[in-house]
Amino acid sequence: MSESRNVSQETGQYTRHSILRYEKIFGQDFVSTGGLAVVKELCAMLDLRKGMRVLDIGSGLGGAAFYMAKTYGVEVLGVDLSQVMVDIALERVQQREAAGVRFVLDDVCTMPLEEASFDVIWSRDCFLHIPDKAALLKKLYRLTRPGGQILVTDYARRAGHVSEAFEKYFTKSGYHLLDPEAYGAHFTNAGYLNVESSNQTSRFVELLHQEMEMLQVDRDKFLADFTSEDLDYLLRRWADKLGYCAEGSMVFARLHGRRAA
Ligand SMILES: C[S@@+](CC[C@H](N)C(=O)[O-])C[C@H]1O[C@@H](n2cnc3c(N)ncnc32)[C@H](O)[C@@H]1O
């Protein structure tokens, strides 16, 4: 794998502590908004069938991979750039029945993968870390089987002006954000057909509220493992995201496309 682009080293965002702290608010095995609830909604769009091959990019702790393999009998290859994420995902493979799931440590931008070998390319809240979306989408198109699909959720921004506070937030986090239309254009330019780039911000806001409420309900459980500073950090970060969405700067995008059969 490429040593030069380890997200956790670059931003300090994915240390074991920070990952397990995020998991407390996103839900068991997840580091993405809505956790399992959103995975179920997305899977319903895909017509997954036994034996299909899925590439999960930025697979994190493996929540989506475990769910898809167990529920639909698909084979999932999870790829993640963060050593700690992959270590934890592999620990969880040991702790449960996880047939059909494999996790590898690598950078999707540079790793060799077999052309036209995946029925579904899946990624949740990972592409924000990747600056060159055009090159990424071209590569993913080549990996998609004829007739196969791509489904992505990601943080995005409104076109044009965004608030200074939001700009500071995503720059400091090392995120590379596009507006949904520009984002969708990369899918179309790569060759995907019937590209749907949908603004899911209202669902995102609903989920952020739910996650904050759950964390406060489970406050004592959280404080058994983490500190009150950790709790304040998460609540502050969630409140900030709600503020960026309310002012219109932050957008949550869902993108879907298909390779011609
Ligand atoms: C916000 S987490 C989401 C994890 C998971 N998709 C989930 O839903 O819980 C983003 C993940 O993308 C990974 N990532 C970022 N850039 C990557 C790249 N170029 N190749 C593979 N994984 C990458 C990070 O290490 C991190 O685990």
CSV table of C-alpha atoms and ligand atoms in Angstrom, one decimal:
chain,number,residue,atom,x,y,z
A,1,MET,CA,0.0,0.0,0.0
A,2,SER,CA,1.0,3.6,-0.4
A,3,GLU,CA,2.7,4.8,2.7
A,4,SER,CA,2.3,8.4,1.7
A,5,ARG,CA,-1.5,8.6,2.1
A,6,ASN,CA,-2.5,7.3,5.4
A,7,VAL,CA,-5.5,9.2,6.4
A,8,SER,CA,-5.0,8.6,10.2
A,9,GLN,CA,-1.4,9.9,9.9
A,10,GLU,CA,-2.4,12.9,7.8
A,11,THR,CA,-5.3,14.2,10.0
A,12,GLY,CA,-5.1,12.3,13.3
A,13,GLN,CA,-8.8,11.7,12.7
A,14,TYR,CA,-8.7,7.9,12.9
A,15,THR,CA,-6.8,6.9,16.0
A,16,ARG,CA,-8.2,3.8,17.9
A,17,HIS,CA,-9.6,6.2,20.6
A,18,SER,CA,-11.3,8.5,18.1
A,19,ILE,CA,-12.7,5.6,16.0
A,20,LEU,CA,-14.2,3.9,19.1
A,21,ARG,CA,-15.5,7.3,20.3
A,22,TYR,CA,-17.2,7.9,16.9
A,23,GLU,CA,-18.6,4.4,16.9
A,24,LYS,CA,-20.5,5.3,20.1
A,25,ILE,CA,-22.5,7.8,18.3
A,26,PHE,CA,-22.8,6.1,14.8
A,27,GLY,CA,-23.6,2.7,16.2
A,28,GLN,CA,-21.9,-0.7,16.5
A,29,ASP,CA,-19.4,-1.3,13.6
A,30,PHE,CA,-20.0,2.1,12.0
A,31,VAL,CA,-18.2,5.3,11.5
A,32,SER,CA,-20.8,7.0,9.2
A,33,THR,CA,-24.0,8.9,9.7
A,34,GLY,CA,-27.1,6.7,10.3
A,35,GLY,CA,-25.0,3.5,10.7
A,36,LEU,CA,-27.0,0.4,10.0
A,37,ALA,CA,-30.3,2.2,9.3
A,38,VAL,CA,-28.8,4.0,6.3
A,39,VAL,CA,-27.1,0.8,5.1
A,40,LYS,CA,-30.5,-1.0,5.1
A,41,GLU,CA,-32.0,1.9,3.1
A,42,LEU,CA,-29.2,1.8,0.6
A,43,CYS,CA,-29.2,-1.9,0.2
A,44,ALA,CA,-32.9,-1.8,-0.7
A,45,MET,CA,-31.8,0.2,-3.8
A,46,LEU,CA,-29.4,-2.4,-5.1
A,47,ASP,CA,-31.2,-5.7,-5.8
A,48,LEU,CA,-28.3,-7.6,-4.1
A,49,ARG,CA,-28.2,-11.3,-4.9
A,50,LYS,CA,-26.3,-14.3,-3.5
A,51,GLY,CA,-22.8,-14.6,-5.0
A,52,MET,CA,-22.5,-11.0,-6.2
A,53,ARG,CA,-19.2,-9.3,-5.6
A,54,VAL,CA,-19.1,-6.0,-3.7
A,55,LEU,CA,-16.2,-3.6,-3.3
A,56,ASP,CA,-16.6,-1.5,-0.1
A,57,ILE,CA,-14.3,1.4,-0.3
A,58,GLY,CA,-13.3,2.9,3.0
A,59,SER,CA,-14.8,-0.1,4.7
A,60,GLY,CA,-14.0,1.2,8.2
A,61,LEU,CA,-15.0,-1.2,11.0
A,62,GLY,CA,-16.8,-3.4,8.5
A,63,GLY,CA,-20.5,-2.7,9.5
A,64,ALA,CA,-21.8,-2.5,5.9
A,65,ALA,CA,-19.7,-5.5,4.7
A,66,PHE,CA,-20.9,-7.7,7.6
A,67,TYR,CA,-24.5,-6.8,7.0
A,68,MET,CA,-24.5,-7.2,3.3
A,69,ALA,CA,-22.7,-10.6,3.4
A,70,LYS,CA,-24.9,-12.0,6.1
A,71,THR,CA,-28.2,-10.6,4.8
A,72,TYR,CA,-27.8,-11.1,1.0
A,73,GLY,CA,-25.0,-13.8,0.7
A,74,VAL,CA,-22.8,-11.4,-1.3
A,75,GLU,CA,-19.0,-11.5,-1.2
A,76,VAL,CA,-17.5,-8.3,0.1
A,77,LEU,CA,-14.0,-7.0,-0.3
A,78,GLY,CA,-13.5,-4.1,2.1
A,79,VAL,CA,-10.6,-1.8,1.4
A,80,ASP,CA,-9.4,0.8,3.9
A,81,LEU,CA,-6.4,3.0,4.1
A,82,SER,CA,-6.3,3.2,7.9
A,83,GLN,CA,-4.3,0.5,9.7
A,84,VAL,CA,-6.4,0.9,12.9
A,85,MET,CA,-9.7,0.6,11.0
A,86,VAL,CA,-8.6,-2.6,9.3
A,87,ASP,CA,-7.1,-4.0,12.6
A,88,ILE,CA,-10.4,-3.5,14.4
A,89,ALA,CA,-12.5,-4.9,11.4
A,90,LEU,CA,-10.3,-8.0,11.5
A,91,GLU,CA,-10.6,-8.4,15.3
A,92,ARG,CA,-14.4,-8.4,14.7
A,93,VAL,CA,-14.1,-11.0,12.0
A,94,GLN,CA,-12.6,-13.2,14.7
A,95,GLN,CA,-15.4,-12.5,17.1
A,96,ARG,CA,-18.3,-13.5,14.9
A,97,GLU,CA,-19.4,-15.6,11.9
A,98,ALA,CA,-18.3,-13.5,9.0
A,99,ALA,CA,-18.4,-15.6,5.9
A,100,GLY,CA,-18.0,-13.8,2.6
A,101,VAL,CA,-16.1,-10.8,4.0
A,102,ARG,CA,-12.5,-9.8,3.5
A,103,PHE,CA,-10.7,-6.7,4.6
A,104,VAL,CA,-7.4,-5.4,3.2
A,105,LEU,CA,-5.3,-2.4,4.1
A,106,ASP,CA,-4.7,-0.3,0.9
A,107,ASP,CA,-5.4,2.9,-0.9
A,108,VAL,CA,-8.2,2.4,-3.4
A,109,CYS,CA,-6.6,5.1,-5.7
A,110,THR,CA,-3.4,3.1,-6.2
A,111,MET,CA,-4.1,-0.6,-5.4
A,112,PRO,CA,-4.4,-3.0,-8.3
A,113,LEU,CA,-7.8,-4.6,-8.7
A,114,GLU,CA,-9.2,-6.8,-11.4
A,115,GLU,CA,-11.1,-4.9,-14.2
A,116,ALA,CA,-14.9,-5.5,-14.5
A,117,SER,CA,-14.9,-7.8,-11.5
A,118,PHE,CA,-17.4,-6.1,-9.1
A,119,ASP,CA,-21.2,-6.1,-9.4
A,120,VAL,CA,-21.5,-3.3,-6.9
A,121,ILE,CA,-19.1,-0.6,-5.9
A,122,TRP,CA,-20.1,0.8,-2.5
A,123,SER,CA,-18.7,3.6,-0.5
A,124,ARG,CA,-20.0,5.5,2.5
A,125,ASP,CA,-18.5,8.8,3.6
A,126,CYS,CA,-15.0,8.0,2.3
A,127,PHE,CA,-14.5,9.9,-1.0
A,128,LEU,CA,-14.4,13.2,1.0
A,129,HIS,CA,-10.8,12.1,1.8
A,130,ILE,CA,-9.9,11.7,-1.9
A,131,PRO,CA,-8.9,14.9,-3.8
A,132,ASP,CA,-9.0,13.6,-7.4
A,133,LYS,CA,-12.6,12.4,-7.9
A,134,ALA,CA,-12.2,12.3,-11.7
A,135,ALA,CA,-9.4,9.8,-11.6
A,136,LEU,CA,-11.1,7.8,-8.8
A,137,LEU,CA,-14.4,7.5,-10.7
A,138,LYS,CA,-12.6,6.5,-13.9
A,139,LYS,CA,-10.8,3.7,-12.1
A,140,LEU,CA,-14.1,2.5,-10.4
A,141,TYR,CA,-15.9,2.5,-13.7
A,142,ARG,CA,-13.3,0.1,-15.1
A,143,LEU,CA,-13.7,-2.2,-12.0
A,144,THR,CA,-17.5,-2.3,-12.4
A,145,ARG,CA,-18.9,-5.3,-14.2
A,146,PRO,CA,-21.1,-4.6,-17.3
A,147,GLY,CA,-24.6,-4.1,-15.8
A,148,GLY,CA,-23.1,-3.4,-12.4
A,149,GLN,CA,-23.8,-0.4,-10.1
A,150,ILE,CA,-22.1,2.2,-7.9
A,151,LEU,CA,-23.6,3.6,-4.8
A,152,VAL,CA,-21.9,6.3,-2.7
A,153,THR,CA,-22.8,8.6,0.1
A,154,ASP,CA,-20.6,11.5,1.0
A,155,TYR,CA,-20.3,14.9,2.6
A,156,ALA,CA,-20.7,17.6,0.0
A,157,ARG,CA,-21.1,21.4,-0.2
A,158,ARG,CA,-23.4,23.8,-1.9
A,159,ALA,CA,-22.1,25.3,-5.1
A,160,GLY,CA,-20.6,28.8,-4.8
A,161,HIS,CA,-20.1,30.5,-1.5
A,162,VAL,CA,-20.0,28.6,1.8
A,163,SER,CA,-19.5,30.1,5.3
A,164,GLU,CA,-16.1,30.8,6.6
A,165,ALA,CA,-16.7,28.5,9.5
A,166,PHE,CA,-17.7,25.6,7.2
A,167,GLU,CA,-14.7,26.2,5.0
A,168,LYS,CA,-12.4,26.1,8.1
A,169,TYR,CA,-14.1,22.9,9.3
A,170,PHE,CA,-13.6,20.9,6.1
A,171,THR,CA,-10.1,22.3,5.3
A,172,LYS,CA,-8.9,21.5,8.8
A,173,SER,CA,-10.5,18.0,8.5
A,174,GLY,CA,-8.6,17.5,5.2
A,175,TYR,CA,-11.9,17.0,3.3
A,176,HIS,CA,-12.2,17.6,-0.4
A,177,LEU,CA,-15.9,18.4,-1.1
A,178,LEU,CA,-17.9,19.1,-4.2
A,179,ASP,CA,-21.5,20.2,-4.8
A,180,PRO,CA,-23.8,17.3,-5.8
A,181,GLU,CA,-24.1,18.4,-9.4
A,182,ALA,CA,-20.3,18.6,-9.9
A,183,TYR,CA,-20.0,15.3,-8.1
A,184,GLY,CA,-22.5,13.6,-10.3
A,185,ALA,CA,-20.7,14.9,-13.4
A,186,HIS,CA,-17.6,12.9,-12.4
A,187,PHE,CA,-19.8,9.7,-12.4
A,188,THR,CA,-21.3,10.5,-15.8
A,189,ASN,CA,-17.9,11.5,-17.3
A,190,ALA,CA,-16.4,8.3,-16.1
A,191,GLY,CA,-19.0,6.4,-18.1
A,192,TYR,CA,-21.8,5.5,-15.6
A,193,LEU,CA,-25.4,5.8,-17.0
A,194,ASN,CA,-28.6,7.1,-15.3
A,195,VAL,CA,-26.5,8.9,-12.7
A,196,GLU,CA,-28.7,10.1,-9.8
A,197,SER,CA,-27.1,12.7,-7.6
A,198,SER,CA,-29.5,13.3,-4.8
A,199,ASN,CA,-29.4,15.8,-2.0
A,200,GLN,CA,-30.0,13.9,1.2
A,201,THR,CA,-29.4,16.7,3.6
A,202,SER,CA,-32.8,16.6,5.3
A,203,ARG,CA,-32.4,12.9,6.1
A,204,PHE,CA,-28.8,13.7,7.3
A,205,VAL,CA,-30.1,16.4,9.7
A,206,GLU,CA,-32.8,14.0,11.1
A,207,LEU,CA,-30.1,11.4,11.7
A,208,LEU,CA,-27.7,13.9,13.4
A,209,HIS,CA,-30.5,14.9,15.8
A,210,GLN,CA,-31.3,11.2,16.5
A,211,GLU,CA,-27.6,10.4,17.1
A,212,MET,CA,-27.2,13.3,19.5
A,213,GLU,CA,-30.3,12.3,21.4
A,214,MET,CA,-29.2,8.7,21.7
A,215,LEU,CA,-25.8,9.7,23.0
A,216,GLN,CA,-27.4,11.8,25.7
A,217,VAL,CA,-29.8,9.0,26.6
A,218,ASP,CA,-26.9,6.6,26.9
A,219,ARG,CA,-24.7,9.2,28.5
A,220,ASP,CA,-23.8,7.0,31.5
A,221,LYS,CA,-22.8,4.1,29.3
A,222,PHE,CA,-20.7,6.4,27.2
A,223,LEU,CA,-19.0,7.9,30.3
A,224,ALA,CA,-18.1,4.4,31.5
A,225,ASP,CA,-15.6,4.2,28.6
A,226,PHE,CA,-14.9,7.8,27.7
A,227,THR,CA,-14.5,11.2,29.3
A,228,SER,CA,-16.9,14.1,29.5
A,229,GLU,CA,-14.5,15.9,27.2
A,230,ASP,CA,-15.1,13.1,24.6
A,231,LEU,CA,-18.9,13.6,25.0
A,232,ASP,CA,-18.6,17.4,24.6
A,233,TYR,CA,-16.4,16.9,21.6
A,234,LEU,CA,-19.0,14.7,19.8
A,235,LEU,CA,-21.9,16.9,20.7
A,236,ARG,CA,-20.0,20.0,19.6
A,237,ARG,CA,-19.0,18.4,16.3
A,238,TRP,CA,-22.6,17.3,15.7
A,239,ALA,CA,-24.0,20.7,16.6
A,240,ASP,CA,-21.5,22.3,14.2
A,241,LYS,CA,-22.6,20.0,11.3
A,242,LEU,CA,-26.3,20.9,12.1
A,243,GLY,CA,-25.4,24.5,11.9
A,244,TYR,CA,-23.5,24.1,8.5
A,245,CYS,CA,-26.6,22.3,7.1
A,246,ALA,CA,-29.0,24.9,8.5
A,247,GLU,CA,-27.1,27.7,6.8
A,248,GLY,CA,-27.0,25.7,3.6
A,249,SER,CA,-23.2,25.3,3.4
A,250,MET,CA,-23.1,21.6,4.1
A,251,VAL,CA,-24.9,19.1,1.9
A,252,PHE,CA,-25.2,15.3,2.2
A,253,ALA,CA,-25.0,13.6,-1.2
A,254,ARG,CA,-26.1,10.2,-2.4
A,255,LEU,CA,-24.9,9.1,-5.9
A,256,HIS,CA,-26.0,6.1,-7.9
A,257,GLY,CA,-25.1,5.0,-11.4
A,258,ARG,CA,-24.9,1.9,-13.5
A,259,ARG,CA,-22.4,0.6,-16.1
A,260,ALA,CA,-24.1,-0.4,-19.4
A,261,ALA,CA,-24.8,-4.2,-19.6
B,1,LIG,C1,-15.9,8.1,7.7
B,1,LIG,S1,-15.0,6.6,7.6
B,1,LIG,C2,-16.4,5.6,7.0
B,1,LIG,C3,-16.2,4.1,7.3
B,1,LIG,C4,-17.2,3.2,6.7
B,1,LIG,N1,-17.5,3.4,5.3
B,1,LIG,C5,-18.5,3.3,7.5
B,1,LIG,O1,-19.6,3.5,6.9
B,1,LIG,O2,-18.5,3.1,8.7
B,1,LIG,C6,-14.1,6.8,6.1
B,1,LIG,C7,-13.1,5.7,5.8
B,1,LIG,O3,-12.5,5.9,4.5
B,1,LIG,C8,-11.1,5.4,4.6
B,1,LIG,N2,-10.4,5.9,3.5
B,1,LIG,C9,-10.1,7.2,3.2
B,1,LIG,N3,-9.3,7.3,2.1
B,1,LIG,C10,-9.2,6.1,1.6
B,1,LIG,C11,-8.6,5.5,0.4
B,1,LIG,N4,-7.9,6.3,-0.5
B,1,LIG,N5,-8.6,4.2,0.2
B,1,LIG,C12,-9.3,3.4,1.1
B,1,LIG,N6,-9.9,3.9,2.2
B,1,LIG,C13,-9.9,5.2,2.5
B,1,LIG,C14,-10.7,5.9,6.0
B,1,LIG,O4,-9.5,5.3,6.5
B,1,LIG,C15,-11.9,5.6,6.8
B,1,LIG,O5,-11.9,4.4,7.4
